[in-house]
Amino acid sequence: MNEQAEHSQSLTKHIVLGVIIVAVVVVLYFWLSADEPEPVAVEPAPVVELPEPEPEALPAEPEYEPEPEPVIEEPVIEEPLPEPEPLDVSDATVKTSILDLTNYEAAASLLVNDDLIQRFVVLVANMSDGETAPNHQILVPPTQNFRIYKQAGKEWIDAASYKRYTPYVDAVDAMDSEILVSLYEKYKPAITDQYLEIASSEDDFNYVLVDAINHLLDTPEVPVPVEVYSESVMYKYRDPRLEALSSPQKHLLRMGPENMRRIKAKLREVKEILQ
């Protein structure tokens, strides 16, 4: 075979191959297209227009309130309080204040006239220690004498001796205890000054006064008549327990059982108010 025939045969092969490829492509196209469903026309959904949201209301701006003008307070000028008048601690004033609490006429002759506050302080301070202060009594002694009587060879205190103290007890018993303590509180500064002059401690005088009251309240009550005996010019209790009592307790015992009962009742009232 010559060269031209070979060229023609080769070209024919290429044409036949091209035809076959085109045929395959056409068959595949129609086969695939036949299996797919027919397209369905879909109407477009109606467009629903949503209302535009209303704009949110912004919070109202607070109204501007102008700041109040600062109030300038005028300084208050306090006028100085008047100086308290000094307490009158003269004997005449103190005595009048005491007598106003009881039967003035009946008690006026029973109270001493001088150094009342000083006498009171010294008397109470000594009494709290179980001692007496003979030179600092605030009451004048009774004018009647101490009396005894003898029976069966023994000496006994006469009941008339007790009656000497009844006017004193009546004066004290008539005093209102609340007002009496108020009077004591009124003169407490002067009383404290006097106490600090004679005392070695700085205890409140209230404690001293309560101690003196307690000491008197501890005085025992004894049946009458009470036997005594004389030694020199002094009378002593025959009962050693009574003779062992302190001087203030002996003096209270010598006032008699009824007077002592009334005095103790007044002392308890005063003590209760003080505490």
mmCIF file of C-alpha atoms in Angstrom:
data_model
loop_
_atom_site.group_PDB
_atom_site.id
_atom_site.type_symbol
_atom_site.label_atom_id
_atom_site.label_comp_id
_atom_site.label_asym_id
_atom_site.label_seq_id
_atom_site.Cartn_x
_atom_site.Cartn_y
_atom_site.Cartn_z
ATOM 1 C CA MET A 1 0.000 0.000 0.000
ATOM 2 C CA ASN A 2 1.232 3.257 -0.973
ATOM 3 C CA GLU A 3 1.644 6.317 1.242
ATOM 4 C CA GLN A 4 -1.576 8.030 0.018
ATOM 5 C CA ALA A 5 -3.700 4.993 0.685
ATOM 6 C CA GLU A 6 -2.319 4.788 4.266
ATOM 7 C CA HIS A 7 -3.144 8.417 4.838
ATOM 8 C CA SER A 8 -6.711 7.990 3.616
ATOM 9 C CA GLN A 9 -7.236 4.897 5.756
ATOM 10 C CA SER A 10 -6.014 6.741 8.895
ATOM 11 C CA LEU A 11 -8.293 9.693 8.283
ATOM 12 C CA THR A 12 -11.246 7.357 7.864
ATOM 13 C CA LYS A 13 -10.511 5.786 11.250
ATOM 14 C CA HIS A 14 -10.520 9.179 12.929
ATOM 15 C CA ILE A 15 -13.824 10.170 11.349
ATOM 16 C CA VAL A 16 -15.464 6.884 12.334
ATOM 17 C CA LEU A 17 -14.187 7.323 15.907
ATOM 18 C CA GLY A 18 -15.523 10.899 16.075
ATOM 19 C CA VAL A 19 -18.935 9.757 14.812
ATOM 20 C CA ILE A 20 -19.094 7.040 17.442
ATOM 21 C CA ILE A 21 -18.206 9.527 20.260
ATOM 22 C CA VAL A 22 -20.877 11.974 19.087
ATOM 23 C CA ALA A 23 -23.474 9.172 18.976
ATOM 24 C CA VAL A 24 -22.626 8.081 22.532
ATOM 25 C CA VAL A 25 -22.943 11.627 23.820
ATOM 26 C CA VAL A 26 -26.357 12.050 22.173
ATOM 27 C CA VAL A 27 -27.677 8.732 23.595
ATOM 28 C CA LEU A 28 -26.484 9.574 27.088
ATOM 29 C CA TYR A 29 -28.091 12.994 26.960
ATOM 30 C CA PHE A 30 -31.569 11.693 26.003
ATOM 31 C CA TRP A 31 -31.392 8.763 28.452
ATOM 32 C CA LEU A 32 -30.584 10.952 31.409
ATOM 33 C CA SER A 33 -33.158 13.564 30.438
ATOM 34 C CA ALA A 34 -35.951 10.931 30.225
ATOM 35 C CA ASP A 35 -35.438 9.811 33.904
ATOM 36 C CA GLU A 36 -35.795 13.308 35.381
ATOM 37 C CA PRO A 37 -39.409 14.406 36.312
ATOM 38 C CA GLU A 38 -41.037 17.087 34.392
ATOM 39 C CA PRO A 39 -40.375 20.426 35.996
ATOM 40 C CA VAL A 40 -43.438 21.755 37.884
ATOM 41 C CA ALA A 41 -44.098 25.370 37.642
ATOM 42 C CA VAL A 42 -44.075 26.786 41.191
ATOM 43 C CA GLU A 43 -45.845 29.988 41.720
ATOM 44 C CA PRO A 44 -43.828 32.306 43.819
ATOM 45 C CA ALA A 45 -45.173 32.711 47.366
ATOM 46 C CA PRO A 46 -46.831 35.969 47.961
ATOM 47 C CA VAL A 47 -44.582 38.432 49.605
ATOM 48 C CA VAL A 48 -45.946 39.349 53.029
ATOM 49 C CA GLU A 49 -44.751 42.682 54.069
ATOM 50 C CA LEU A 50 -44.253 42.790 57.832
ATOM 51 C CA PRO A 51 -44.922 46.098 59.490
ATOM 52 C CA GLU A 52 -41.825 47.855 60.345
ATOM 53 C CA PRO A 53 -41.305 47.779 64.152
ATOM 54 C CA GLU A 54 -41.994 51.055 65.769
ATOM 55 C CA PRO A 55 -38.885 52.539 67.211
ATOM 56 C CA GLU A 56 -38.628 51.988 70.948
ATOM 57 C CA ALA A 57 -39.325 55.067 72.920
ATOM 58 C CA LEU A 58 -36.212 56.294 74.529
ATOM 59 C CA PRO A 59 -36.495 56.862 78.275
ATOM 60 C CA ALA A 60 -37.441 60.352 79.042
ATOM 61 C CA GLU A 61 -34.558 62.359 80.190
ATOM 62 C CA PRO A 62 -34.970 63.386 83.813
ATOM 63 C CA GLU A 63 -36.006 66.888 84.198
ATOM 64 C CA TYR A 64 -33.150 68.959 85.335
ATOM 65 C CA GLU A 65 -33.677 70.237 88.785
ATOM 66 C CA PRO A 66 -31.317 72.902 89.811
ATOM 67 C CA GLU A 67 -29.411 72.099 92.984
ATOM 68 C CA PRO A 68 -30.781 73.995 95.932
ATOM 69 C CA GLU A 69 -28.761 76.863 97.086
ATOM 70 C CA PRO A 70 -26.741 75.878 100.155
ATOM 71 C CA VAL A 71 -28.336 77.154 103.309
ATOM 72 C CA ILE A 72 -25.852 78.952 105.398
ATOM 73 C CA GLU A 73 -26.933 78.665 108.994
ATOM 74 C CA GLU A 74 -26.182 81.533 111.134
ATOM 75 C CA PRO A 75 -24.048 80.433 114.083
ATOM 76 C CA VAL A 76 -26.103 80.205 117.219
ATOM 77 C CA ILE A 77 -24.471 82.171 119.904
ATOM 78 C CA GLU A 78 -25.410 80.584 123.180
ATOM 79 C CA GLU A 79 -25.615 82.942 125.984
ATOM 80 C CA PRO A 80 -23.629 81.749 128.956
ATOM 81 C CA LEU A 81 -25.747 80.265 131.673
ATOM 82 C CA PRO A 82 -25.861 82.333 134.775
ATOM 83 C CA GLU A 83 -23.527 81.147 137.454
ATOM 84 C CA PRO A 84 -25.415 79.147 140.078
ATOM 85 C CA GLU A 85 -25.711 80.903 143.349
ATOM 86 C CA PRO A 86 -23.383 79.437 145.950
ATOM 87 C CA LEU A 87 -25.053 77.054 148.354
ATOM 88 C CA ASP A 88 -25.816 78.633 151.683
ATOM 89 C CA VAL A 89 -24.331 76.306 154.272
ATOM 90 C CA SER A 90 -24.654 78.636 157.206
ATOM 91 C CA ASP A 91 -25.828 77.035 160.426
ATOM 92 C CA ALA A 92 -29.014 79.109 160.514
ATOM 93 C CA THR A 93 -30.008 78.002 156.981
ATOM 94 C CA VAL A 94 -29.120 74.353 157.540
ATOM 95 C CA LYS A 95 -30.977 74.233 160.841
ATOM 96 C CA THR A 96 -34.052 75.869 159.324
ATOM 97 C CA SER A 97 -34.003 73.359 156.446
ATOM 98 C CA ILE A 98 -33.957 70.470 158.941
ATOM 99 C CA LEU A 99 -36.628 71.905 161.195
ATOM 100 C CA ASP A 100 -38.940 72.466 158.213
ATOM 101 C CA LEU A 101 -39.192 68.681 157.902
ATOM 102 C CA THR A 102 -40.736 68.116 161.323
ATOM 103 C CA ASN A 103 -42.555 69.840 164.151
ATOM 104 C CA TYR A 104 -40.597 73.082 164.107
ATOM 105 C CA GLU A 105 -41.447 74.287 167.584
ATOM 106 C CA ALA A 106 -40.957 70.921 169.273
ATOM 107 C CA ALA A 107 -37.636 70.179 167.544
ATOM 108 C CA ALA A 108 -36.056 73.644 167.610
ATOM 109 C CA SER A 109 -34.683 73.205 171.120
ATOM 110 C CA LEU A 110 -33.272 69.739 170.400
ATOM 111 C CA LEU A 111 -30.856 70.711 167.603
ATOM 112 C CA VAL A 112 -27.534 72.453 168.257
ATOM 113 C CA ASN A 113 -26.887 75.831 166.664
ATOM 114 C CA ASP A 114 -23.304 75.667 165.413
ATOM 115 C CA ASP A 115 -21.171 73.632 163.004
ATOM 116 C CA LEU A 116 -24.063 71.400 161.992
ATOM 117 C CA ILE A 117 -22.499 69.978 158.837
ATOM 118 C CA GLN A 118 -19.130 69.384 160.449
ATOM 119 C CA ARG A 119 -20.724 67.749 163.488
ATOM 120 C CA PHE A 120 -22.827 65.511 161.264
ATOM 121 C CA VAL A 121 -19.812 64.338 159.257
ATOM 122 C CA VAL A 122 -17.663 63.598 162.297
ATOM 123 C CA LEU A 123 -20.528 61.859 164.096
ATOM 124 C CA VAL A 124 -21.363 59.593 161.127
ATOM 125 C CA ALA A 125 -17.701 58.799 160.390
ATOM 126 C CA ASN A 126 -17.105 57.758 164.009
ATOM 127 C CA MET A 127 -20.359 55.817 164.193
ATOM 128 C CA SER A 128 -19.429 53.774 161.101
ATOM 129 C CA ASP A 129 -16.338 52.670 163.050
ATOM 130 C CA GLY A 130 -18.359 51.847 166.161
ATOM 131 C CA GLU A 131 -17.210 54.941 168.008
ATOM 132 C CA THR A 132 -18.900 58.063 169.384
ATOM 133 C CA ALA A 133 -17.853 61.681 169.089
ATOM 134 C CA PRO A 134 -18.918 63.306 172.380
ATOM 135 C CA ASN A 135 -17.812 66.757 171.247
ATOM 136 C CA HIS A 136 -19.668 66.596 167.925
ATOM 137 C CA GLN A 137 -23.254 65.790 168.897
ATOM 138 C CA ILE A 138 -25.897 67.427 166.690
ATOM 139 C CA LEU A 139 -28.586 67.045 169.355
ATOM 140 C CA VAL A 140 -28.505 68.556 172.797
ATOM 141 C CA PRO A 141 -28.602 65.920 175.566
ATOM 142 C CA PRO A 142 -31.820 65.372 177.500
ATOM 143 C CA THR A 143 -32.197 67.446 180.651
ATOM 144 C CA GLN A 144 -33.667 64.587 182.704
ATOM 145 C CA ASN A 145 -31.243 62.333 184.548
ATOM 146 C CA PHE A 146 -30.717 58.666 183.878
ATOM 147 C CA ARG A 147 -32.753 56.722 186.420
ATOM 148 C CA ILE A 148 -32.582 53.244 187.872
ATOM 149 C CA TYR A 149 -34.447 51.339 190.495
ATOM 150 C CA LYS A 150 -33.375 48.570 192.848
ATOM 151 C CA GLN A 151 -35.202 45.314 193.341
ATOM 152 C CA ALA A 152 -34.083 42.083 195.010
ATOM 153 C CA GLY A 153 -30.613 43.485 195.515
ATOM 154 C CA LYS A 154 -30.201 44.283 191.815
ATOM 155 C CA GLU A 155 -30.274 47.501 189.804
ATOM 156 C CA TRP A 156 -32.512 47.900 186.763
ATOM 157 C CA ILE A 157 -33.042 50.685 184.205
ATOM 158 C CA ASP A 158 -36.166 52.658 185.046
ATOM 159 C CA ALA A 159 -38.664 52.946 182.155
ATOM 160 C CA ALA A 160 -38.743 56.709 182.861
ATOM 161 C CA SER A 161 -35.211 56.873 181.479
ATOM 162 C CA TYR A 162 -36.489 55.714 178.101
ATOM 163 C CA LYS A 163 -39.088 58.463 177.967
ATOM 164 C CA ARG A 164 -36.348 61.102 177.981
ATOM 165 C CA TYR A 165 -35.675 60.276 174.345
ATOM 166 C CA THR A 166 -39.274 60.189 173.126
ATOM 167 C CA PRO A 167 -39.309 63.870 171.967
ATOM 168 C CA TYR A 168 -36.196 63.199 169.833
ATOM 169 C CA VAL A 169 -37.743 60.096 168.320
ATOM 170 C CA ASP A 170 -41.005 61.948 167.638
ATOM 171 C CA ALA A 171 -39.070 64.660 165.740
ATOM 172 C CA VAL A 172 -37.167 62.135 163.624
ATOM 173 C CA ASP A 173 -40.210 59.940 163.012
ATOM 174 C CA ALA A 174 -42.187 62.925 161.700
ATOM 175 C CA MET A 175 -39.627 63.624 158.965
ATOM 176 C CA ASP A 176 -40.445 62.466 155.437
ATOM 177 C CA SER A 177 -37.621 60.102 154.527
ATOM 178 C CA GLU A 178 -37.636 61.071 150.824
ATOM 179 C CA ILE A 179 -37.347 64.764 151.640
ATOM 180 C CA LEU A 180 -34.760 64.041 154.323
ATOM 181 C CA VAL A 181 -32.519 62.278 151.792
ATOM 182 C CA SER A 182 -33.118 65.100 149.287
ATOM 183 C CA LEU A 183 -31.892 67.554 151.903
ATOM 184 C CA TYR A 184 -28.837 65.382 152.459
ATOM 185 C CA GLU A 185 -28.145 65.336 148.696
ATOM 186 C CA LYS A 186 -28.522 69.106 148.570
ATOM 187 C CA TYR A 187 -25.746 69.592 151.110
ATOM 188 C CA LYS A 188 -23.688 66.645 149.842
ATOM 189 C CA PRO A 189 -20.922 68.830 148.280
ATOM 190 C CA ALA A 190 -20.307 70.593 151.611
ATOM 191 C CA ILE A 191 -20.541 67.260 153.446
ATOM 192 C CA THR A 192 -17.983 65.707 151.075
ATOM 193 C CA ASP A 193 -15.575 68.615 151.544
ATOM 194 C CA GLN A 194 -15.800 68.229 155.310
ATOM 195 C CA TYR A 195 -15.300 64.476 155.082
ATOM 196 C CA LEU A 196 -12.189 64.758 152.889
ATOM 197 C CA GLU A 197 -10.639 67.034 155.519
ATOM 198 C CA ILE A 198 -10.872 64.405 158.248
ATOM 199 C CA ALA A 199 -10.725 61.107 156.340
ATOM 200 C CA SER A 200 -7.721 59.233 155.041
ATOM 201 C CA SER A 201 -9.703 57.774 152.125
ATOM 202 C CA GLU A 202 -11.699 59.326 149.311
ATOM 203 C CA ASP A 203 -14.678 56.992 149.548
ATOM 204 C CA ASP A 204 -18.089 58.354 148.714
ATOM 205 C CA PHE A 205 -19.678 59.554 151.955
ATOM 206 C CA ASN A 206 -22.787 57.542 151.059
ATOM 207 C CA TYR A 207 -20.856 54.376 151.891
ATOM 208 C CA VAL A 208 -19.842 55.815 155.248
ATOM 209 C CA LEU A 209 -23.426 56.801 156.030
ATOM 210 C CA VAL A 210 -24.784 53.364 155.080
ATOM 211 C CA ASP A 211 -22.107 51.688 157.230
ATOM 212 C CA ALA A 212 -23.175 53.821 160.196
ATOM 213 C CA ILE A 213 -26.828 52.922 159.607
ATOM 214 C CA ASN A 214 -26.019 49.213 159.356
ATOM 215 C CA HIS A 215 -24.052 49.392 162.585
ATOM 216 C CA LEU A 216 -27.048 50.810 164.450
ATOM 217 C CA LEU A 217 -29.423 48.306 162.852
ATOM 218 C CA ASP A 218 -27.253 45.514 164.246
ATOM 219 C CA THR A 219 -28.102 46.577 167.798
ATOM 220 C CA PRO A 220 -29.877 43.623 169.419
ATOM 221 C CA GLU A 221 -33.332 43.956 170.926
ATOM 222 C CA VAL A 222 -33.515 42.805 174.519
ATOM 223 C CA PRO A 223 -36.410 42.294 176.892
ATOM 224 C CA VAL A 224 -37.005 44.754 179.700
ATOM 225 C CA PRO A 225 -36.158 45.414 182.423
ATOM 226 C CA VAL A 226 -32.427 45.541 181.722
ATOM 227 C CA GLU A 227 -30.083 44.922 184.601
ATOM 228 C CA VAL A 228 -27.148 47.291 185.174
ATOM 229 C CA TYR A 229 -24.547 47.846 187.853
ATOM 230 C CA SER A 230 -22.593 50.894 188.926
ATOM 231 C CA GLU A 231 -18.852 51.180 188.661
ATOM 232 C CA SER A 232 -17.515 54.451 189.955
ATOM 233 C CA VAL A 233 -19.877 57.036 188.481
ATOM 234 C CA MET A 234 -20.779 54.955 185.429
ATOM 235 C CA TYR A 235 -23.445 52.334 184.919
ATOM 236 C CA LYS A 236 -22.657 49.194 182.937
ATOM 237 C CA TYR A 237 -24.800 46.401 181.579
ATOM 238 C CA ARG A 238 -24.764 43.277 183.707
ATOM 239 C CA ASP A 239 -25.089 41.089 180.596
ATOM 240 C CA PRO A 240 -21.545 40.851 179.138
ATOM 241 C CA ARG A 241 -22.972 40.539 175.604
ATOM 242 C CA LEU A 242 -24.658 43.930 175.967
ATOM 243 C CA GLU A 243 -21.635 45.485 177.607
ATOM 244 C CA ALA A 244 -19.535 44.322 174.627
ATOM 245 C CA LEU A 245 -21.640 46.390 172.236
ATOM 246 C CA SER A 246 -20.163 49.544 170.742
ATOM 247 C CA SER A 247 -20.872 52.953 172.278
ATOM 248 C CA PRO A 248 -23.382 53.954 169.544
ATOM 249 C CA GLN A 249 -25.258 50.658 169.981
ATOM 250 C CA LYS A 250 -25.361 51.092 173.767
ATOM 251 C CA HIS A 251 -26.809 54.577 173.352
ATOM 252 C CA LEU A 252 -29.522 53.254 171.031
ATOM 253 C CA LEU A 253 -30.281 50.429 173.457
ATOM 254 C CA ARG A 254 -30.555 52.960 176.280
ATOM 255 C CA MET A 255 -33.436 54.667 174.452
ATOM 256 C CA GLY A 256 -35.707 51.723 175.242
ATOM 257 C CA PRO A 257 -37.251 49.027 173.050
ATOM 258 C CA GLU A 258 -40.113 51.104 171.581
ATOM 259 C CA ASN A 259 -37.977 54.129 170.738
ATOM 260 C CA MET A 260 -35.330 51.852 169.253
ATOM 261 C CA ARG A 261 -37.933 50.140 167.084
ATOM 262 C CA ARG A 262 -39.095 53.483 165.649
ATOM 263 C CA ILE A 263 -35.548 54.712 165.040
ATOM 264 C CA LYS A 264 -34.623 51.484 163.241
ATOM 265 C CA ALA A 265 -37.696 51.765 161.022
ATOM 266 C CA LYS A 266 -36.654 55.279 159.958
ATOM 267 C CA LEU A 267 -33.060 54.155 159.364
ATOM 268 C CA ARG A 268 -34.256 51.341 157.088
ATOM 269 C CA GLU A 269 -36.333 53.799 155.035
ATOM 270 C CA VAL A 270 -33.351 56.145 154.610
ATOM 271 C CA LYS A 271 -31.016 53.291 153.731
ATOM 272 C CA GLU A 272 -33.389 51.965 151.060
ATOM 273 C CA ILE A 273 -33.582 55.396 149.433
ATOM 274 C CA LEU A 274 -29.818 55.894 149.531
ATOM 275 C CA GLN A 275 -29.038 52.558 147.843
#
